[in-house]
Coordinates of N, CA and C in Angstrom, one line a residue:
X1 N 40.7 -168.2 19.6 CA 40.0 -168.7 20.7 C 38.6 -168.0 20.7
X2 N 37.6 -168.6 21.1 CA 36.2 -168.5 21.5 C 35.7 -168.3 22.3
X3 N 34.7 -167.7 22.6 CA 34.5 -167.0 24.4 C 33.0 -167.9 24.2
X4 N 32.6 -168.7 25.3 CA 31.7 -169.6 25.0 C 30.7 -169.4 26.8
X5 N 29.5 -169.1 26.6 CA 28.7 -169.0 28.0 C 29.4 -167.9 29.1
X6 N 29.4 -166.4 28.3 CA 29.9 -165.5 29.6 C 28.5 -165.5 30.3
X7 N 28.8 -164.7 31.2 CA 27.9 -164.6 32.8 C 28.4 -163.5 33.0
X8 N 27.5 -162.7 33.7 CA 28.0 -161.2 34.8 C 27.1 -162.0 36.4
X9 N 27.9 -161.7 37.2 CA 27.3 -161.6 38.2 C 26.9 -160.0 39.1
X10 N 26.0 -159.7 39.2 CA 25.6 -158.3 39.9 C 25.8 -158.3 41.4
X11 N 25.1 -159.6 41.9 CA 25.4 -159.8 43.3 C 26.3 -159.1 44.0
X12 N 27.2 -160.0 43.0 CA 28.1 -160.4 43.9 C 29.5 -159.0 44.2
X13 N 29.3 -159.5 45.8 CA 29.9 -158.0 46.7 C 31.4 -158.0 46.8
X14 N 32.1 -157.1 45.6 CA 33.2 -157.5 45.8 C 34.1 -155.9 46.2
X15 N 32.9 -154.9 46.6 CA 33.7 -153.7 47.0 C 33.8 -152.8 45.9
X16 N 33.6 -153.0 45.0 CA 33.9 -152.1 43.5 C 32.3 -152.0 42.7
X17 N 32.3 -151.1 41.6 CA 31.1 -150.4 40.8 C 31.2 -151.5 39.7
X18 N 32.1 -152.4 39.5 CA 32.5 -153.7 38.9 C 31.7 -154.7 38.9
X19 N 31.5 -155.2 37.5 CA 30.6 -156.8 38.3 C 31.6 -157.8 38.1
X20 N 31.2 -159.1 38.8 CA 31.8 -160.3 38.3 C 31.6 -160.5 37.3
X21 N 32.7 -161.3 36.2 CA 32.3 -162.2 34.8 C 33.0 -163.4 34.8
X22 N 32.4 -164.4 34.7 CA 32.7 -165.2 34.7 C 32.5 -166.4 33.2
X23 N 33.2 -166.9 32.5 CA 33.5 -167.0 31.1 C 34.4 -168.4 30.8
X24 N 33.7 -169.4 29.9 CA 34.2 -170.5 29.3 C 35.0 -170.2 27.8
X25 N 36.1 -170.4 27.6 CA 37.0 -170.5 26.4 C 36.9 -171.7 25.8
X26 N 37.1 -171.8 24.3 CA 37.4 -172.6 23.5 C 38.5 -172.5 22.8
X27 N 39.3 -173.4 23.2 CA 41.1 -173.3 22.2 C 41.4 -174.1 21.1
X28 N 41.8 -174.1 20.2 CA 42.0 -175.3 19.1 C 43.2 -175.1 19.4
X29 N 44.1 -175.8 19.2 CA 45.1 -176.4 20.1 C 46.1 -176.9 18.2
X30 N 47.0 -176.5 17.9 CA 47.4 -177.0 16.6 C 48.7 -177.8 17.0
X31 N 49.0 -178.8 16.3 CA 50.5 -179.9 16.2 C 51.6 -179.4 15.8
X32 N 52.5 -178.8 16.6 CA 53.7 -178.1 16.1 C 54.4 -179.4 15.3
X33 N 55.0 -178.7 14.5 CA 55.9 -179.2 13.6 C 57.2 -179.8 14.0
X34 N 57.8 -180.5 13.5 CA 58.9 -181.2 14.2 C 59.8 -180.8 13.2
X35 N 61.0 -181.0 13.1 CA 62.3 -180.6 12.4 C 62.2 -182.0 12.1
X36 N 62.7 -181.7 10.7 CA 63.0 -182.9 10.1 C 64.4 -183.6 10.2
X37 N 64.7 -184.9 10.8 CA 66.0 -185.5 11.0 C 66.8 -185.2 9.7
X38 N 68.1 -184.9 10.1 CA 68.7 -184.6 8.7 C 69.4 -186.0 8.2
X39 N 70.0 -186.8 9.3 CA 70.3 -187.9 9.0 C 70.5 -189.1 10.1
X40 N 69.8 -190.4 9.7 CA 69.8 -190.8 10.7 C 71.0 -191.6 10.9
X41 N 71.6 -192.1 12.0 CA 72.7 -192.6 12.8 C 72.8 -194.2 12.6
X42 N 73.9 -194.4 12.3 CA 74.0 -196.0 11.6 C 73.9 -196.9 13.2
X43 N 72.9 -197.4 14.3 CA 73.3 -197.6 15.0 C 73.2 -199.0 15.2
X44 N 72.9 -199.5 13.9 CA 72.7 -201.4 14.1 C 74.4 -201.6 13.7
X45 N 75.7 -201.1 13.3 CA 76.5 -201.2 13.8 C 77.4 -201.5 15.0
X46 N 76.8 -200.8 16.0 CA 77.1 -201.1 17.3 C 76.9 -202.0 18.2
X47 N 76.0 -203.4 16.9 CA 76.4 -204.7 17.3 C 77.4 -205.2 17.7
X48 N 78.2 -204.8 16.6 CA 79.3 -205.5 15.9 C 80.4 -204.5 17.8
X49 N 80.9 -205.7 18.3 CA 81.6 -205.2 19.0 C 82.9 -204.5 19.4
X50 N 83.0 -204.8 18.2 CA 84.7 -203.8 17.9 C 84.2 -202.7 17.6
X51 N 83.5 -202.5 17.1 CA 82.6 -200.9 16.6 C 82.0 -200.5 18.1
X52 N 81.7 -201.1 18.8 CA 80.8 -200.7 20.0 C 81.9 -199.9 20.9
X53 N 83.0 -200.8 21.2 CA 84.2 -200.5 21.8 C 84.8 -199.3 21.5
X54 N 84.9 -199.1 19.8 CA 85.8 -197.8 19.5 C 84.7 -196.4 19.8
X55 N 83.6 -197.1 19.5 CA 82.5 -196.0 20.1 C 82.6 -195.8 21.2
X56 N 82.5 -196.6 22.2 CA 82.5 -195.8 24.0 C 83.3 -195.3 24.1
X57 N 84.9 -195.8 24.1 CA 86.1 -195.3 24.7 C 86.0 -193.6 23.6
X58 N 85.4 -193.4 22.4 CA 85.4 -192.2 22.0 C 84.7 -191.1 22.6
X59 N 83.4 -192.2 23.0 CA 82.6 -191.1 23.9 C 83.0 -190.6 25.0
X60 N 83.4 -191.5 25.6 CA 84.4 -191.4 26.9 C 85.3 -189.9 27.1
X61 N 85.6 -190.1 26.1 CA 87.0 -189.2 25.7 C 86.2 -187.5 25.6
X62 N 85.7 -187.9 24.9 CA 84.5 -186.5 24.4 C 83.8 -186.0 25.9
X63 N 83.7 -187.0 26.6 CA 82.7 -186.6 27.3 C 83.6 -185.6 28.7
X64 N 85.0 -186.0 28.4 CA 86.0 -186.0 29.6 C 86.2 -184.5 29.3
X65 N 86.4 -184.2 28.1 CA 86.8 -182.9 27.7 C 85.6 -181.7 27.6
X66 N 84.1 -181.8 27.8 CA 83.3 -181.1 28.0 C 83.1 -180.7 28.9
X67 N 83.1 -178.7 28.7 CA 82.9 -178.2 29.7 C 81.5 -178.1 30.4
X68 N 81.9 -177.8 31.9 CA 80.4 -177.7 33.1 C 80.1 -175.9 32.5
X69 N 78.6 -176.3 32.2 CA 78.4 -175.0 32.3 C 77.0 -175.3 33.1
X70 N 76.3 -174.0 33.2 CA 75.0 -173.8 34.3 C 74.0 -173.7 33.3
X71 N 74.0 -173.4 31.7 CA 73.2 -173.5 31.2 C 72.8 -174.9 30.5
X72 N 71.3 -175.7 30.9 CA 71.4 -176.8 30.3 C 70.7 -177.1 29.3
X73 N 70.9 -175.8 28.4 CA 70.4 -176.1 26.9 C 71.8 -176.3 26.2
X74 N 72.9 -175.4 26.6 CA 74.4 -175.7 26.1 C 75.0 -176.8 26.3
X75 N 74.5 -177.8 28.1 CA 75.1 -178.9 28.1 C 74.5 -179.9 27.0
X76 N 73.3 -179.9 26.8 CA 72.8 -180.3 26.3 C 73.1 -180.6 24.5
X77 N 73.3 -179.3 24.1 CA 73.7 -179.2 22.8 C 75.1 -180.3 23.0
X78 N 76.1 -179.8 23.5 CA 77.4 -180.4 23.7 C 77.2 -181.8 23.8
X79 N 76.6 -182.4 24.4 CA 76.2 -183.9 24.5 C 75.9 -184.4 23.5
X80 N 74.9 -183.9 22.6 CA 74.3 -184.5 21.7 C 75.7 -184.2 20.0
X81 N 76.4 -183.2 20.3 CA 77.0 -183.0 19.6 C 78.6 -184.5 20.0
X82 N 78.5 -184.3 20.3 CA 79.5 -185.4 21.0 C 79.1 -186.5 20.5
X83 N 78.2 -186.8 20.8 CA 77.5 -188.4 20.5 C 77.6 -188.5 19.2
X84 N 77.2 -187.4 18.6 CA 77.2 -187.4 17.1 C 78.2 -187.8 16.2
X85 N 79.1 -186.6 16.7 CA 80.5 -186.8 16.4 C 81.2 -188.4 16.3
X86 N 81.0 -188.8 17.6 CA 81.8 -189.7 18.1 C 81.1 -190.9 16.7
X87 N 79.8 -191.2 16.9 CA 79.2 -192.0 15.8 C 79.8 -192.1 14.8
X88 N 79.6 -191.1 14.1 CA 80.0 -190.7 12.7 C 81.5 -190.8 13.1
X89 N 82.6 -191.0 13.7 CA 83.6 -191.0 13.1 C 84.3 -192.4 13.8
X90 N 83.4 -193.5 14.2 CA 84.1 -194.9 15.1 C 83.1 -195.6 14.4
X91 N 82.6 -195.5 13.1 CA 81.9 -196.5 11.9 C 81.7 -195.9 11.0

């Protein structure tokens, strides 16, 4: 970062031997990196409606047996791990 057009102000009465500063920043700002998919999900299968069917009632199932917790980075995990699961093993 860059410190761009500082200022002091002397005036200004703010009780203290202190002056004001007042000061514009410059941030370059960079594109975090994404994780690379490791593999993607066959999901134009789930046309096919017999495949769609053995998928829900799996998910269903999965979904019935996950626990509540208060953290929702863990529900979270658990959901996505479910879905996954369930995918990969109803095609």
């Amino acid at each position: 970062p860059s410190l761009r057009d500082a200022r002091d102000y002397r005036k200004a009465d703010v009780g203290s031997d202190h002056y004001l500063v007042r000061g514009e920043r410059k941030l370059k700002l960079r594109n975090q990196k994404q994780p690379k998919l490791k593999r993607l999900l066959a999901t134009k299968e789930l046309k096919d409606l017999t495949n769609a069917n053995a998928f829900t009632l799996e998910l269903r199932n999965r979904f019935v047996l996950l626990k509540e917790t208060k953290e929702i980075e863990e529900t979270w995990q658990g959901l996505r791990d479910a879905t996954v699961e369930c995918m990969q093993n109803s095609i």
